[in-house]
Amino acid sequence: MNEPVLSVCDLDAHYGAIQALRGMSLQVAQGEMVALLGANGAGKTTTLRTVSGMIRPSAGSILFEGAQIGGLAAQTLVRRGLAHLPEGRELFPTMSVEENLRAGYWVHRRSVSGYRSTRDQVMSLFPILGERRRQHAGTLSGGEQQMLAVARALMSKPKLLLVDELSLGLAPMIVRQLFEILRAVNSQGTAVVIVEQFVHMALANTNRAYVLAKGQVVLDGLSADLLANPQLIASYLGETAEVRGRKGSEEAGPVEVGGSRVGR
Amino acid sequence: MNELKLVADHVILALPLIGAYALFGLGIVVIYRASRVLNLAHGAMVMLPGYIAYSAAPRVGPALGLLVGILSGGVLGVLVERLVVRRLRPISQTAQTVGTVAVFAVLVALAAKVWGTEVLPGVTVVPRHAYQVGVAVVSSDDLALFVVAAIASAFFFALFRFTSLGLAMRLAADNRRAAALMGIDPERTTSAAWLIAGLFAGLGGVLLAGATGLHPYINSLDVLPAFVAVLIGGLESTSGALVGSVAVGLAIGLVPSVGFIGDQEGAPQLVLAIVAFVIMALRGRKFQASDVRSALA
């Protein structure tokens, strides 16, 4: 593994008095695509929010390209190349598709010519957005809104893209299409971290995966290995797991999966 | 035919009102969009720069006095946001609105303490002259108010449409959290909104004082119809605020020319109250009841 683009170590985060992350640690290598899995409340979304600066960590370190970024504001981190596609998309509903894309380009706004080429490049991934260019974002269908959210995040030309619940409320066909686009983006060098409820879809599209429970990592390994052990995943994710095969019967103790560390 | 002409004359008389309400209304809308607060201190933020220009003018001349007045409005806007509205945000929207009422009271009391409650002449920026238009007499101060307001409004729209700052302010107004994820500092755009609204309040305040004179209460309350204009426009729409300003300015300007009610004391206010009531009843759900009540008080 070359120098990681993101290195999170012993991270704690709180919502008021409630502790959401307890010693969360993970690494993302350059050009890697990583999935965060786990039941509701496991800390997946909180992890993304803390990394992207929406939440201040209460302890631990976050290194982005080797530099400490823990506690920096979201608006500062976008400039460094860290884009976050948040839960619920967070579009600008009363603004047009084009204006949403311009918003995504905000950190590079001084380069006017760059805007056109970046926009055209991003739009080529989502031809439908070109047709909807003047339409208000709030009037798009759910799938189109998610495409716009992805497109907007790409407009900042990120080195690391955090994606929260890409599939939420969308038809499987659209989800597959979006995942293909994310993989294309990833293959051009952008590291991607996804949080996903559809475990199978997440594992099939990533290099590695972390399983979270109660604010920390309880299992990590190569996605292909985890995919080959559905029982193991099911034992951690219980009913929420969308994995084919029997539910795991063995209780989760320390287990070796494809040479990767597993622990509780 | 004669009556038609009379109406036309009153329309001319309404122009300065329309200009003033547009200046104040745009400020109120920009602040609402940035902070989600109906800034009930706006009247005082209009009144105080009039006094500051009045005190500065004898030393620096009327033109620089105007400039000092405008700038003081901007500074005042930023201070009100930083010291009061921003600090109350974690509590609630209502707390912020009540905070602006407190600011209103403090500023009016301050002005009354420093400058007294006698009516003082405002700073005359343009050479004083009166034009006879039909039965209407229009002073140069009134004309200045309208012309300046028209130019300022055009500038305002250009700022919002064509500049990065304008885009940032619209984005932050639409979705504050998403704006931060795009790299926009929402606190900064909020400050910018209050600064611009304050500059407009200062500009309008100095010109208003020149046209009507200076009094701590009267000048502050002169802004009230602008709230009605903003409510007519839907509170969040800058172009709506302009339309509302025209409607309210015309209502106040034209009612005195209407036969059976025009010569009654307070007729324009009554008509305005009815207009406001009907429109707010139709849009009622959009506002917090407390905001509406305070705006009408």
Tab-separated table of N, CA and C in Angstrom, chain B residues 5 12 50 71 76 130 138 158-159 184 199 202 213 217 229 232 240 257 287 289:
chain	number	residue	atom	x	y	z
B	5	LYS	N	-55.805	62.796	-14.294
B	5	LYS	CA	-54.582	63.586	-14.155
B	5	LYS	C	-54.176	63.665	-12.682
B	12	ILE	N	-46.876	60.251	-9.062
B	12	ILE	CA	-45.560	60.899	-8.983
B	12	ILE	C	-45.164	61.112	-7.515
B	50	GLY	N	-29.177	58.210	9.565
B	50	GLY	CA	-29.638	59.571	9.288
B	50	GLY	C	-29.039	60.549	10.293
B	71	LEU	N	-21.944	54.061	5.351
B	71	LEU	CA	-21.004	53.115	5.967
B	71	LEU	C	-21.435	52.743	7.377
B	76	LEU	N	-23.347	48.908	11.310
B	76	LEU	CA	-24.431	48.575	12.227
B	76	LEU	C	-25.013	47.197	11.890
B	130	ALA	N	-37.850	72.521	-5.723
B	130	ALA	CA	-39.172	71.903	-5.797
B	130	ALA	C	-39.693	72.009	-7.229
B	138	VAL	N	-43.020	68.138	-6.196
B	138	VAL	CA	-42.027	67.115	-5.906
B	138	VAL	C	-40.723	67.810	-5.578
B	158	ALA	N	-27.799	42.968	-10.026
B	158	ALA	CA	-26.586	42.572	-10.753
B	158	ALA	C	-25.656	41.798	-9.826
B	159	LEU	N	-25.536	42.289	-8.589
B	159	LEU	CA	-24.682	41.621	-7.602
B	159	LEU	C	-25.125	40.181	-7.390
B	184	ILE	N	-18.185	27.013	0.550
B	184	ILE	CA	-18.623	28.372	0.877
B	184	ILE	C	-18.707	28.503	2.398
B	199	LEU	N	-25.902	48.726	4.477
B	199	LEU	CA	-25.505	49.826	3.591
B	199	LEU	C	-26.745	50.437	2.922
B	202	GLY	N	-28.640	52.393	5.412
B	202	GLY	CA	-27.972	53.668	5.646
B	202	GLY	C	-28.256	54.657	4.531
B	213	GLY	N	-36.992	65.001	7.415
B	213	GLY	CA	-36.502	65.428	8.718
B	213	GLY	C	-36.163	64.211	9.568
B	217	TYR	N	-38.291	58.211	16.632
B	217	TYR	CA	-39.400	57.264	16.480
B	217	TYR	C	-39.961	57.291	15.067
B	229	ALA	N	-44.511	45.425	2.310
B	229	ALA	CA	-44.063	45.189	0.927
B	229	ALA	C	-43.360	43.841	0.814
B	232	ILE	N	-45.826	40.970	1.109
B	232	ILE	CA	-46.563	40.821	-0.150
B	232	ILE	C	-45.717	40.021	-1.134
B	240	GLY	N	-40.007	40.010	-5.663
B	240	GLY	CA	-41.298	40.149	-4.990
B	240	GLY	C	-41.323	41.377	-4.095
B	257	SER	N	-56.065	60.561	-2.526
B	257	SER	CA	-56.787	61.157	-3.650
B	257	SER	C	-58.138	60.485	-3.879
B	287	PHE	N	-45.507	32.144	7.591
B	287	PHE	CA	-44.782	32.929	8.594
B	287	PHE	C	-45.097	32.430	9.994
B	289	ALA	N	-46.456	33.241	13.507
B	289	ALA	CA	-47.448	34.214	13.947
B	289	ALA	C	-46.779	35.365	14.671
